[in-house]
Each structure stands twice: as structure tokens, then as C-alpha cells.
Short mmCIF file of C-alpha atoms in Angstrom, two decimals:
data_model
loop_
_atom_site.label_atom_id
_atom_site.label_comp_id
_atom_site.label_asym_id
_atom_site.label_seq_id
_atom_site.Cartn_x
_atom_site.Cartn_y
_atom_site.Cartn_z
CA MET A 1 -103.64 -9.19 -38.14
CA SER A 2 -102.37 -9.36 -33.86
CA SER A 3 -104.80 -13.05 -33.61
CA PRO A 4 -102.91 -14.96 -35.91
CA SER A 5 -99.17 -13.85 -34.89
CA THR A 6 -100.17 -14.82 -32.04
CA GLN A 7 -100.85 -18.12 -33.23
CA PHE A 8 -98.03 -18.49 -35.16
CA ALA A 9 -96.02 -17.06 -31.98
CA THR A 10 -98.17 -19.99 -29.80
CA SER A 11 -96.76 -22.82 -32.79
CA ARG A 12 -93.50 -21.85 -32.71
CA ARG A 13 -92.93 -22.28 -27.68
CA MET A 14 -94.80 -25.57 -28.76
CA GLY A 15 -92.91 -27.02 -31.41
CA ILE A 16 -95.40 -29.12 -32.88
CA TYR A 17 -95.73 -31.05 -36.15
CA GLU A 18 -99.54 -32.03 -35.46
CA PRO A 19 -101.01 -30.93 -38.93
CA VAL A 20 -103.93 -31.82 -36.83
CA HIS A 21 -103.46 -29.73 -33.70
CA GLN A 22 -102.90 -27.05 -36.06
CA ILE A 23 -105.90 -27.40 -37.96
CA SER A 24 -107.76 -26.65 -35.02
CA MET A 25 -105.65 -23.59 -33.78
CA TRP A 26 -106.17 -22.23 -37.04
CA ALA A 27 -109.71 -22.79 -37.24
CA GLU A 28 -110.40 -21.29 -33.80
CA PRO A 29 -110.36 -17.58 -34.52
CA PHE A 30 -112.31 -17.69 -37.50
CA LYS A 31 -115.24 -20.03 -35.85
CA ALA A 32 -114.31 -22.54 -38.48
CA ASP A 33 -116.31 -26.56 -38.23
CA CYS A 34 -114.90 -29.16 -38.32
CA SER A 35 -115.58 -30.02 -42.05
CA PRO A 36 -111.66 -30.80 -43.45
CA ASN A 37 -113.85 -28.46 -46.58
CA THR A 38 -114.19 -25.27 -44.77
CA GLY A 39 -111.00 -26.00 -42.26
CA THR A 40 -108.49 -25.40 -46.30
CA SER A 41 -110.73 -22.32 -47.01
CA THR A 42 -110.42 -20.38 -43.68
CA ILE A 43 -106.46 -21.20 -44.03
CA ILE A 44 -106.48 -20.27 -46.88
CA GLU A 45 -107.36 -16.99 -46.13
CA VAL A 46 -105.26 -16.86 -43.70
CA ASP A 47 -102.65 -17.50 -45.37
CA THR A 48 -102.83 -14.77 -48.28
CA LYS A 49 -103.62 -12.24 -45.05
CA MET A 50 -100.42 -12.83 -44.28
CA ASP A 51 -98.55 -12.74 -47.44
CA LYS A 52 -99.36 -8.71 -47.54
CA SER A 53 -98.74 -8.36 -44.00
CA GLU A 54 -95.69 -6.99 -43.17
CA ASP A 55 -94.93 -9.21 -40.39
CA THR A 56 -91.09 -10.63 -41.20
CA SER A 57 -91.57 -13.44 -40.34
CA GLN A 58 -90.90 -15.65 -43.35
CA GLY A 59 -89.24 -18.28 -41.52
CA THR A 60 -92.99 -19.43 -39.44
CA ILE A 61 -94.89 -18.48 -42.68
CA GLY A 62 -92.50 -21.19 -44.29
CA SER A 63 -93.41 -23.82 -41.63
CA SER A 64 -96.75 -22.85 -41.44
CA LYS A 65 -97.76 -23.66 -45.20
CA LYS A 66 -96.06 -26.45 -44.61
CA TYR A 67 -98.73 -27.65 -41.69
CA ASP A 68 -101.40 -25.90 -44.10
CA GLN A 69 -100.33 -28.35 -46.40
CA GLU A 70 -100.16 -31.57 -44.29
CA ALA A 71 -103.61 -30.52 -42.52
CA ASN A 72 -105.41 -29.88 -46.53
CA LYS A 73 -104.20 -33.54 -47.19
CA PRO A 74 -107.77 -36.09 -45.80
CA PRO A 75 -107.48 -36.87 -42.84
CA ASP A 76 -106.47 -40.96 -43.90
CA LYS A 77 -103.70 -39.55 -45.08
CA VAL A 78 -102.10 -37.80 -41.85
CA LEU A 79 -103.05 -40.84 -39.81
CA ARG A 80 -101.59 -43.35 -41.61
CA ARG A 81 -98.68 -41.35 -42.21
CA LEU A 82 -99.44 -41.03 -37.88
CA ALA A 83 -99.17 -44.67 -38.17
CA GLN A 84 -96.05 -45.11 -40.26
CA ASN A 85 -94.61 -43.12 -37.17
CA ARG A 86 -95.10 -44.61 -34.74
CA GLU A 87 -94.64 -47.93 -35.96
CA ALA A 88 -90.71 -46.94 -36.92
CA ALA A 89 -90.18 -45.29 -33.35
CA ARG A 90 -91.86 -48.94 -32.72
CA LYS A 91 -88.47 -50.44 -34.59
CA SER A 92 -85.93 -48.02 -33.41
CA ARG A 93 -86.21 -48.36 -29.66
CA LEU A 94 -86.40 -52.48 -30.12
CA ARG A 95 -83.07 -51.50 -32.81
CA LYS A 96 -81.70 -49.82 -29.77
CA LYS A 97 -82.79 -51.92 -27.31
CA ALA A 98 -81.17 -54.30 -29.01
CA TYR A 99 -77.97 -52.73 -29.80
CA VAL A 100 -78.06 -51.79 -25.70
CA GLN A 101 -77.70 -55.73 -25.62
CA GLN A 102 -75.53 -56.85 -27.30
CA LEU A 103 -73.25 -54.18 -25.99
CA GLU A 104 -74.06 -54.92 -22.51
CA SER A 105 -72.67 -59.00 -23.81
CA SER A 106 -70.06 -57.94 -24.97
CA ARG A 107 -68.83 -55.73 -22.38
CA LEU A 108 -68.69 -58.85 -20.30
CA LYS A 109 -67.79 -61.27 -23.05
CA LEU A 110 -64.74 -58.43 -22.50
CA THR A 111 -64.02 -58.72 -19.39
CA GLN A 112 -63.48 -62.26 -19.46
CA LEU A 113 -61.16 -63.11 -22.20
CA GLU A 114 -58.78 -60.49 -20.41
CA GLN A 115 -59.28 -62.79 -17.26
CA GLU A 116 -58.53 -65.68 -19.84
CA LEU A 117 -55.91 -63.48 -21.48
CA GLU A 118 -54.24 -62.55 -16.96
CA ARG A 119 -54.54 -66.37 -16.16
CA LEU A 120 -52.92 -67.41 -19.46
CA ARG A 121 -50.30 -64.63 -19.30
CA GLN A 122 -48.96 -65.93 -15.79
CA GLN A 123 -49.22 -69.04 -16.64
CA GLY A 124 -46.31 -68.17 -19.57
CA VAL A 125 -48.22 -68.82 -22.81
CA TYR A 126 -47.59 -66.27 -25.41
CA ILE A 127 -50.22 -64.51 -26.62
CA GLY A 128 -49.09 -62.66 -30.07
CA GLY A 129 -51.11 -61.79 -32.54
CA SER A 130 -54.58 -60.68 -33.17
CA PHE A 131 -56.41 -61.87 -29.97
CA ASP A 132 -59.18 -63.45 -32.17
CA THR A 133 -62.76 -63.09 -31.01
CA SER A 134 -65.50 -63.12 -34.31
CA HIS A 135 -68.56 -61.80 -34.44
CA LEU A 136 -68.16 -59.90 -31.42
CA GLY A 137 -65.43 -57.75 -33.11
CA LEU A 138 -64.32 -57.05 -28.70
CA SER A 139 -60.85 -57.20 -29.64
CA GLY A 140 -58.59 -53.74 -30.16
CA THR A 141 -56.99 -54.85 -33.19
CA VAL A 142 -59.62 -55.27 -35.61
CA ASN A 143 -59.87 -57.98 -37.57
CA THR A 144 -59.10 -56.77 -41.08
CA GLY A 145 -59.30 -60.56 -43.10
CA THR A 146 -63.12 -60.56 -42.68
CA ASP A 147 -63.92 -57.46 -42.97
CA ALA A 148 -62.43 -56.99 -46.28
CA PHE A 149 -64.05 -60.56 -46.66
CA GLU A 150 -67.37 -59.29 -45.78
CA MET A 151 -67.28 -56.46 -47.82
CA GLU A 152 -65.80 -58.36 -51.01
CA TYR A 153 -68.84 -60.41 -50.12
CA GLY A 154 -70.96 -58.22 -50.60
CA HIS A 155 -70.16 -56.74 -53.86
CA TRP A 156 -70.22 -60.70 -54.49
CA VAL A 157 -73.80 -61.00 -53.96
CA GLU A 158 -74.75 -58.50 -56.12
CA GLU A 159 -72.65 -59.49 -58.72
CA GLN A 160 -74.30 -62.81 -58.53
CA SER A 161 -77.83 -60.79 -58.67
CA ARG A 162 -76.75 -59.14 -62.22
CA GLN A 163 -75.96 -62.57 -63.66
CA VAL A 164 -78.66 -64.57 -62.73
CA ASN A 165 -80.98 -61.83 -63.98
CA GLU A 166 -78.57 -61.18 -67.43
CA LEU A 167 -79.16 -65.28 -67.57
CA ARG A 168 -82.80 -65.26 -67.29
CA THR A 169 -83.77 -62.96 -69.92
CA ALA A 170 -80.61 -64.49 -72.21
CA LEU A 171 -82.60 -67.65 -71.58
CA GLN A 172 -86.14 -66.41 -72.44
CA ALA A 173 -84.54 -64.64 -75.01
CA HIS A 174 -83.85 -67.67 -76.89
CA VAL A 175 -80.06 -66.39 -77.58
CA THR A 176 -77.26 -68.56 -79.41
CA ASP A 177 -75.35 -71.02 -77.48
CA ILE A 178 -72.67 -68.90 -78.04
CA ASP A 179 -73.61 -65.93 -76.48
CA LEU A 180 -75.24 -68.80 -73.38
CA ARG A 181 -71.64 -70.33 -73.08
CA LEU A 182 -70.18 -66.90 -72.17
CA LEU A 183 -72.31 -65.95 -69.82
CA VAL A 184 -72.40 -69.94 -68.50
CA ASP A 185 -68.71 -68.98 -67.86
CA SER A 186 -69.04 -66.30 -66.08
CA GLY A 187 -71.69 -67.71 -63.74
CA MET A 188 -68.89 -70.41 -62.73
CA ASN A 189 -66.09 -68.65 -62.52
CA HIS A 190 -67.87 -66.17 -60.32
CA TYR A 191 -68.37 -69.17 -58.24
CA TYR A 192 -64.33 -70.05 -58.05
CA ASP A 193 -64.14 -66.08 -56.96
CA LEU A 194 -66.44 -67.01 -53.93
CA PHE A 195 -63.78 -69.95 -53.72
CA ARG A 196 -60.25 -68.37 -53.83
CA MET A 197 -62.22 -64.72 -51.38
CA LYS A 198 -62.94 -68.06 -49.10
CA ALA A 199 -58.98 -69.62 -48.79
CA THR A 200 -57.52 -66.26 -48.22
CA ALA A 201 -60.58 -65.93 -45.39
CA ALA A 202 -60.23 -69.03 -43.83
CA LYS A 203 -55.80 -68.34 -43.53
CA ALA A 204 -57.01 -64.98 -41.67
CA ASP A 205 -60.37 -66.24 -39.44
CA VAL A 206 -61.18 -70.00 -39.84
CA PHE A 207 -63.59 -69.59 -36.90
CA TYR A 208 -65.26 -67.47 -38.67
CA LEU A 209 -65.76 -69.08 -42.26
CA ILE A 210 -67.45 -71.77 -40.31
CA SER A 211 -69.60 -69.65 -38.71
CA GLY A 212 -71.57 -68.81 -41.92
CA MET A 213 -71.46 -65.14 -39.59
CA TRP A 214 -71.04 -63.94 -43.45
CA ARG A 215 -74.01 -65.95 -44.58
CA THR A 216 -77.93 -64.83 -43.89
CA SER A 217 -79.65 -67.02 -41.13
CA ALA A 218 -81.75 -69.33 -42.90
CA GLU A 219 -78.58 -70.22 -45.27
CA ARG A 220 -76.64 -71.19 -42.05
CA PHE A 221 -79.00 -74.01 -41.48
CA PHE A 222 -78.16 -75.78 -44.53
CA LEU A 223 -74.30 -74.85 -43.26
CA TRP A 224 -71.56 -78.23 -43.81
CA ILE A 225 -68.16 -76.68 -43.06
CA GLY A 226 -68.90 -73.40 -44.26
CA GLY A 227 -71.44 -74.02 -47.49
CA PHE A 228 -73.32 -76.19 -48.53
CA ARG A 229 -73.43 -79.08 -49.54
CA PRO A 230 -72.83 -80.18 -53.32
CA SER A 231 -74.60 -83.09 -52.61
CA GLU A 232 -77.77 -81.12 -52.13
CA LEU A 233 -77.38 -79.09 -53.82
CA LEU A 234 -77.80 -81.30 -56.68
CA LYS A 235 -80.61 -82.69 -55.85
CA VAL A 236 -82.18 -79.04 -55.93
CA LEU A 237 -80.78 -79.07 -59.10
CA THR A 238 -81.48 -81.95 -60.59
CA PRO A 239 -85.52 -82.17 -61.60
CA GLN A 240 -85.33 -78.10 -62.68
CA LEU A 241 -82.62 -79.43 -65.87
CA ASP A 242 -85.44 -81.63 -67.33
CA PRO A 243 -85.16 -83.08 -69.84
CA LEU A 244 -82.28 -85.39 -69.41
CA THR A 245 -80.52 -87.30 -71.92
CA GLU A 246 -80.65 -91.64 -70.09
CA GLN A 247 -76.47 -90.92 -69.93
CA GLN A 248 -76.53 -88.18 -68.41
CA VAL A 249 -79.42 -89.01 -66.11
CA VAL A 250 -76.66 -91.93 -64.40
CA ASP A 251 -73.17 -88.96 -64.75
CA VAL A 252 -75.54 -86.37 -62.33
CA TYR A 253 -76.44 -89.67 -60.15
CA ASN A 254 -72.93 -91.18 -59.60
CA LEU A 255 -71.81 -87.71 -59.18
CA GLN A 256 -74.09 -86.95 -56.53
CA GLN A 257 -72.87 -90.58 -55.26
CA SER A 258 -69.53 -89.45 -54.83
CA SER A 259 -70.16 -86.63 -53.69
CA GLN A 260 -71.85 -87.86 -50.85
CA GLN A 261 -69.50 -90.30 -50.28
CA ALA A 262 -66.75 -87.48 -50.18
CA GLU A 263 -68.67 -85.12 -47.88
CA ASP A 264 -69.47 -88.62 -45.40
CA ALA A 265 -65.46 -88.63 -45.73
CA LEU A 266 -64.85 -85.20 -44.64
CA SER A 267 -67.59 -85.35 -42.09
CA GLN A 268 -65.76 -88.40 -40.23
CA GLY A 269 -62.29 -86.51 -40.25
CA LEU A 270 -64.07 -83.49 -38.73
CA LEU A 271 -65.12 -85.43 -35.96
CA LYS A 272 -62.38 -86.88 -34.84
CA LEU A 273 -59.97 -84.31 -35.65
CA GLN A 274 -63.21 -82.39 -32.82
CA GLN A 275 -62.12 -85.69 -30.80
CA THR A 276 -58.46 -85.95 -31.08
CA LEU A 277 -59.11 -81.59 -29.93
CA SER A 278 -61.19 -82.21 -27.15
CA GLU A 279 -58.69 -85.60 -25.43
CA THR A 280 -55.80 -82.73 -26.23
CA LEU A 281 -57.49 -80.31 -23.94
CA ALA A 282 -58.72 -82.80 -21.09
CA SER A 283 -55.95 -84.47 -21.06
CA ASP A 284 -53.21 -83.88 -17.16
CA THR A 285 -50.86 -81.18 -17.88
CA VAL A 286 -49.02 -83.95 -16.00
CA VAL A 287 -49.71 -86.45 -18.50
CA ALA A 288 -49.15 -83.96 -21.78
CA GLY A 289 -45.53 -83.04 -21.02
CA SER A 290 -46.60 -79.48 -19.95
CA TYR A 291 -49.75 -76.58 -20.23
CA MET A 292 -47.35 -74.78 -23.59
CA SER A 293 -46.67 -77.99 -25.28
CA GLN A 294 -50.53 -78.91 -24.57
CA MET A 295 -51.25 -75.36 -25.77
CA THR A 296 -48.86 -76.18 -29.10
CA THR A 297 -50.73 -79.66 -30.41
CA ALA A 298 -53.91 -77.88 -29.46
CA MET A 299 -52.94 -75.50 -32.09
CA GLY A 300 -51.38 -77.95 -34.70
CA LYS A 301 -54.85 -79.79 -34.56
CA LEU A 302 -57.31 -76.27 -35.69
CA GLU A 303 -55.21 -75.50 -37.98
CA ALA A 304 -55.52 -78.74 -40.07
CA LEU A 305 -59.93 -77.06 -39.80
CA VAL A 306 -58.46 -74.66 -42.00
CA SER A 307 -57.99 -77.43 -44.37
CA PHE A 308 -61.47 -78.80 -44.02
CA VAL A 309 -62.47 -76.08 -45.46
CA ASN A 310 -60.28 -75.61 -48.02
CA GLN A 311 -61.83 -79.30 -49.21
CA ALA A 312 -65.15 -78.69 -48.75
CA ASP A 313 -64.47 -75.88 -50.85
CA HIS A 314 -62.88 -78.05 -53.86
CA LEU A 315 -65.44 -81.32 -53.27
CA ARG A 316 -68.19 -77.59 -54.58
CA GLN A 317 -65.78 -76.58 -57.16
CA GLN A 318 -64.94 -80.25 -58.59
CA THR A 319 -69.68 -80.04 -58.06
CA LEU A 320 -69.19 -77.59 -60.48
CA LEU A 321 -66.83 -78.53 -63.26
CA GLN A 322 -68.65 -81.87 -63.28
CA MET A 323 -72.06 -81.31 -64.16
CA SER A 324 -70.33 -78.10 -66.21
CA ARG A 325 -69.43 -81.09 -68.55
CA ILE A 326 -72.38 -83.01 -67.49
CA LEU A 327 -74.98 -80.87 -69.35
CA THR A 328 -75.27 -79.16 -72.10
CA THR A 329 -74.63 -75.12 -72.34
CA ARG A 330 -78.64 -73.90 -72.30
CA GLN A 331 -78.53 -76.49 -70.02
CA ALA A 332 -75.86 -75.20 -68.05
CA ALA A 333 -77.77 -71.67 -68.43
CA ARG A 334 -81.18 -73.33 -67.07
CA GLY A 335 -78.81 -74.77 -63.63
CA LEU A 336 -76.87 -71.49 -62.83
CA LEU A 337 -80.19 -69.97 -63.19
CA ALA A 338 -81.31 -73.04 -61.20
CA LEU A 339 -78.95 -72.34 -58.86
CA GLY A 340 -78.85 -68.71 -58.42
CA ASP A 341 -82.64 -67.98 -57.69
CA TYR A 342 -82.72 -70.23 -54.76
CA PHE A 343 -80.09 -69.20 -53.11
CA GLN A 344 -81.88 -65.52 -53.90
CA ARG A 345 -85.16 -67.19 -52.42
CA LEU A 346 -83.27 -68.40 -48.90
CA ARG A 347 -81.89 -64.72 -48.34
CA ALA A 348 -85.31 -63.41 -49.39
CA LEU A 349 -86.49 -65.82 -46.74
CA SER A 350 -83.97 -64.41 -44.12
CA SER A 351 -85.29 -60.46 -44.30
CA LEU A 352 -89.12 -61.89 -43.73
CA TRP A 353 -87.88 -63.88 -40.95
CA ALA A 354 -85.59 -61.15 -39.48
CA ALA A 355 -88.83 -59.36 -39.92
CA ARG A 356 -91.84 -60.66 -39.00
CA PRO A 357 -94.34 -59.11 -36.02
CA CYS A 358 -92.98 -60.35 -32.48
CA GLU A 359 -95.14 -60.04 -29.15
CA PRO A 360 -92.56 -57.40 -27.60
CA ALA A 361 -90.53 -58.80 -24.35
CA MET B 1 -36.87 -91.96 -50.76
CA GLU B 2 -35.85 -96.03 -51.68
CA LYS B 3 -37.91 -96.34 -48.72
CA VAL B 4 -40.46 -94.85 -50.09
CA MET B 5 -40.45 -95.49 -53.54
CA ARG B 6 -39.99 -99.62 -52.38
CA LEU B 7 -42.87 -99.06 -50.77
CA ALA B 8 -45.35 -97.17 -52.60
CA ALA B 9 -44.53 -100.22 -55.15
CA GLU B 10 -46.40 -103.02 -53.05
CA LYS B 11 -49.46 -104.05 -54.69
CA GLY B 12 -52.50 -101.96 -54.33
CA VAL B 13 -53.04 -99.31 -52.57
CA VAL B 14 -50.53 -97.56 -49.70
CA ILE B 15 -50.77 -94.70 -47.99
CA PHE B 16 -48.71 -92.68 -46.32
CA SER B 17 -50.09 -91.20 -43.69
CA LYS B 18 -49.43 -89.82 -39.92
CA SER B 19 -51.44 -91.44 -36.95
CA SER B 20 -52.02 -87.63 -35.29
CA CYS B 21 -53.13 -86.13 -39.47
CA CYS B 22 -57.60 -85.96 -39.70
CA MET B 23 -57.29 -85.42 -42.89
CA CYS B 24 -55.51 -88.58 -43.55
CA TYR B 25 -58.39 -90.33 -41.22
CA ALA B 26 -61.19 -89.29 -43.42
CA VAL B 27 -58.61 -90.71 -46.82
CA LYS B 28 -59.13 -93.99 -45.41
CA ILE B 29 -62.75 -93.51 -45.10
CA LEU B 30 -62.93 -92.94 -48.66
CA PHE B 31 -61.20 -96.07 -49.02
CA HIS B 32 -62.93 -97.90 -46.97
CA GLU B 33 -66.23 -96.63 -48.63
CA LEU B 34 -65.40 -97.90 -52.17
CA GLY B 35 -64.58 -101.09 -50.52
CA VAL B 36 -60.51 -100.82 -50.60
CA ASN B 37 -58.37 -101.61 -47.65
CA PRO B 38 -54.59 -99.62 -48.22
CA ILE B 39 -52.03 -99.87 -47.27
CA VAL B 40 -51.28 -98.22 -45.14
CA HIS B 41 -48.06 -96.37 -43.29
CA GLU B 42 -47.80 -93.70 -40.39
CA ILE B 43 -44.52 -92.01 -40.99
CA ASP B 44 -44.34 -90.71 -37.62
CA GLN B 45 -45.01 -93.65 -36.30
CA ASP B 46 -41.89 -94.76 -38.22
CA PRO B 47 -37.46 -94.36 -37.20
CA GLU B 48 -37.03 -92.97 -40.25
CA GLY B 49 -40.23 -91.49 -40.49
CA LYS B 50 -38.53 -87.76 -41.18
CA GLU B 51 -36.59 -88.49 -43.99
CA MET B 52 -39.58 -90.00 -45.55
CA GLU B 53 -41.69 -87.43 -45.47
CA ARG B 54 -39.27 -84.82 -46.84
CA ALA B 55 -39.10 -87.96 -50.03
CA LEU B 56 -42.68 -87.80 -50.52
CA CYS B 57 -42.28 -83.59 -50.70
CA ARG B 58 -40.25 -84.04 -53.34
CA LEU B 59 -42.59 -86.26 -55.24
CA GLY B 60 -44.69 -83.09 -55.66
CA CYS B 61 -47.82 -83.06 -53.40
CA ASN B 62 -48.94 -79.77 -51.53
CA ALA B 63 -48.85 -81.24 -48.35
CA PRO B 64 -46.53 -84.64 -47.80
CA VAL B 65 -49.57 -86.76 -46.49
CA PRO B 66 -51.46 -88.22 -46.86
CA ALA B 67 -49.53 -89.22 -50.24
CA VAL B 68 -51.74 -92.38 -52.07
CA PHE B 69 -50.19 -94.50 -54.41
CA ILE B 70 -52.41 -96.91 -56.30
CA GLY B 71 -50.67 -100.49 -57.97
CA GLY B 72 -47.29 -98.35 -57.90
CA LYS B 73 -48.92 -94.92 -59.28
CA LEU B 74 -48.64 -92.00 -58.09
CA VAL B 75 -52.61 -90.39 -57.27
CA GLY B 76 -51.44 -87.43 -55.07
CA SER B 77 -52.67 -86.12 -52.11
CA THR B 78 -56.40 -85.92 -50.52
CA ASN B 79 -57.57 -82.88 -53.51
CA GLU B 80 -56.24 -84.96 -56.44
CA VAL B 81 -58.41 -87.79 -54.36
CA MET B 82 -61.45 -86.25 -53.83
CA SER B 83 -61.02 -84.67 -57.72
CA LEU B 84 -60.53 -88.25 -59.34
CA HIS B 85 -63.73 -89.87 -57.20
CA LEU B 86 -66.05 -87.38 -58.16
CA GLY B 87 -64.62 -87.32 -61.92
CA GLY B 88 -65.88 -90.69 -61.69
CA SER B 89 -61.97 -92.12 -62.17
CA LEU B 90 -60.99 -93.31 -59.07
CA ILE B 91 -63.20 -96.55 -58.86
CA PRO B 92 -62.33 -97.39 -61.85
CA LEU B 93 -58.48 -97.58 -60.81
CA LEU B 94 -59.45 -99.21 -57.46
CA ARG B 95 -61.47 -102.34 -59.17
CA PRO B 96 -58.16 -104.81 -58.89
CA TYR B 97 -57.93 -104.36 -55.09
CA GLN B 98 -61.91 -103.92 -54.10
CA THR B 99 -61.50 -106.52 -50.65
CA LEU B 100 -64.73 -105.17 -49.04
CA VAL B 101 -67.99 -105.70 -50.76
#
């Protein structure tokens, strides 16, 4: 029994887990050929001999049994798992690389911010509260406002998916209008919940909200003041609501027009805000009065940004409300389903895009 | 307060605004888009501005500016104007005063 024991000892020392290697090791003392069948039978023979022996290294027997099970699998499955392991390792290395890169750029940003802070302190500007660094999350103070929002939004998306599936089932099952109405109302309220959440988050960190970092990449492509453009969503929805009555067609068109006009007005107001903020910061301190008053004026401008985000969400809410008045219950249900599916597809697209195979840097 | 009420009673669309307020600017843009030339009072440029601001707050608007009056009646602030517009009720109110087409 010495030679199999030596095999055990060798495998433990080497500590490798490649079953292919194990097969050849096991097969050697019995001079088996390379075909899987003979390999298997010889291995089993070895195993039974081991069981009967007084060998106390139970652990190694157990682990070698595992290797045997690996060796018993047809080679193509083994090869596939090896390929998967390689792929997983490669992905892990890429993730690590990305993480390290992010850390390094964060470190650089931190140094820059510390220098800026020191400069401002020397100029006598009061630096108080959480020093916001948005999505880099560098500041010592944890920005609990945005963290809480991100978590809440995650739950919101899950609930959204659940509701969308419920709507789909209900529409296919042809439930009564009363039951459908309940689902429609929940759907509407769910969107209103989101706007409430966003209002709170806007007070905590408006830049985070308008950056859209809390949304997936494809959704961000359509970003307008912290969310979707209501008029664009109407264009997405309307074809899927057929058949509409003539009056409904007119009403939806008017709603789209009004929303577009309101959106344009808000966009122009925001441009004006950018201009005035830029002018405030660009003007010479002598003209502005003092560095302090310049900063105070600028801070006031930023407060206005919060009201723009709130107005944009108000527009979204009003659009939903008006649509629910124009449409029948069944149409509203189909509309909510179409909307939910649209967002889900955008999210799925974002994931696919993120996972697409890239040329290594 | 009397000054506010007197100015508000002017015929047409009256907006109380501040020259520095960008939301007021957005509301003005919207009215222009709808073919209306509103009468704008910049209260930050008015000597009685502070009192006017207090009066507007007392009228119940969540923000003193922009404060919109149509035909002497208080419509509200940005929220109310937007809601009315999306509901299709703003244009009928403006019809008598649409000058720019």
C-alpha cells in the first residue's frame, strides 16, 4: 500500500486541484492507458483498497474522492469548467484593476480637494457642514442622504418590477375593471413615492440627483433635470395605447404640447442659472465686493437648482395625473405596463453594455 | 400690501418677480411661448420691495416670487401655473390677453 500513500502525500504537498493531473497520477502505478474508462476503473480500484486500509488520513481520502469524481466526469465538462474558471479569474483581475484605478483617481482628487480647502480657509471663507464630493464618497463624513436614497431607490425598482408583472398577469387574465383600477392606483402612487424620495434627496445633495448616477447608464443618456422628459415618455407610450378615441388623441396631443412648452421654459431657466452662476464666479473680487459675498451669491444660485429639480418632478407627476384622467382604466393599466417594460429594457441594456467583451487595455 | 393688490388688479397677466430669480425667468419664457406679454414687477428693484415680498407671502404662495395674477385674480406660483397648463386650463385663462402670436 505504500505507493498509493505516496501518491496522497505528493498531492497534498503539491496542493493542486487539477483533476486531469490527478488522473495521470492515479493511473500511473497501474499502467493504465489514457482512455477515460480504464482510468475510472483503476481509480475506483484504488479507492476501495484505500477504504479497506488502516490509513488514518481520512481527510485526504475524502479530498481524493472529490478529485476522483472530477476525473469521472467526461473531459469536455472538465475543460469547460476550466475555461469558466479562467474567465472568472480574468474578470476578477479586470475588476481589481478598475478598482485600483478608481482608488488612485480618488486619492488624487482628495489631494486636490484638501488643497482647495486649505486655500479657502486661508481666505477666511467658512467651510461648514458635509464637504460634498458626490459619488466619489471621499469625504470623512458619510453622505447619509444619498446613501439612504440609493438604498430606497433599489427597493423602489424591485417593487416596480413586481407591480409590472402583476399588471401583465392581470391584463392577460382579463380581470375586472375594479381590480385593474386598484393596480393602476398602486402604480401611480408608486411613482409619486419616487418623486417624494427625490425631493428629500434633492435637499440633501442636488448635484448627486441631477448627475443621474443613481440610475443605470442607458437611462442616464435620456437625462433631463434629474429624470425623464415627460413629453418624450408620452411619445413612447401613445402608440401602445391604441385604440384611442378622437377626443383622447386630441387630449394626449395637447398634453404633450403643454409638457414640451413647460420643459422648454424650465430648460431655459436652468441655462439662465448657469449663466448667472458663471458670471458670479468669473467677476473680479473687486467688482463683486468681496470673496465672501461672491461665494454667498453663488450659494444662493445653487439653492435655486433644487427648485428646478422639484419643478421637473412636478411636471412628471402632473403628466402622469393628466394621462390617468384622459385614459380608461384598462388603457392606463396598459400604459403603466408599457412604461415599466420600457424602463426595464433600458436597465437591461445598461447591464448588457457593461458586460460587453472589451479589448484589454 | 395695497401696492401689491393695486398692481395685481392691472388688466392682463401680472407677474411679481425678482431680476435675480431664474425660476421667474422660466415662467416669463412660458408666457411668451403662449403668446402673452405679461406685466412684470421686479420687486428687488422696488424701494418697497421687502414689504411687497412679505405681502406676497401672506397671500399664500409657497414662494413669494414668481407670483402670477391673471385678470386681477391670484393664480399662484410656478407649481400652480404648470399644473394649470398641463391640465389645459391655462390657455383659456390667457385668451383675452394673448397679444403675441
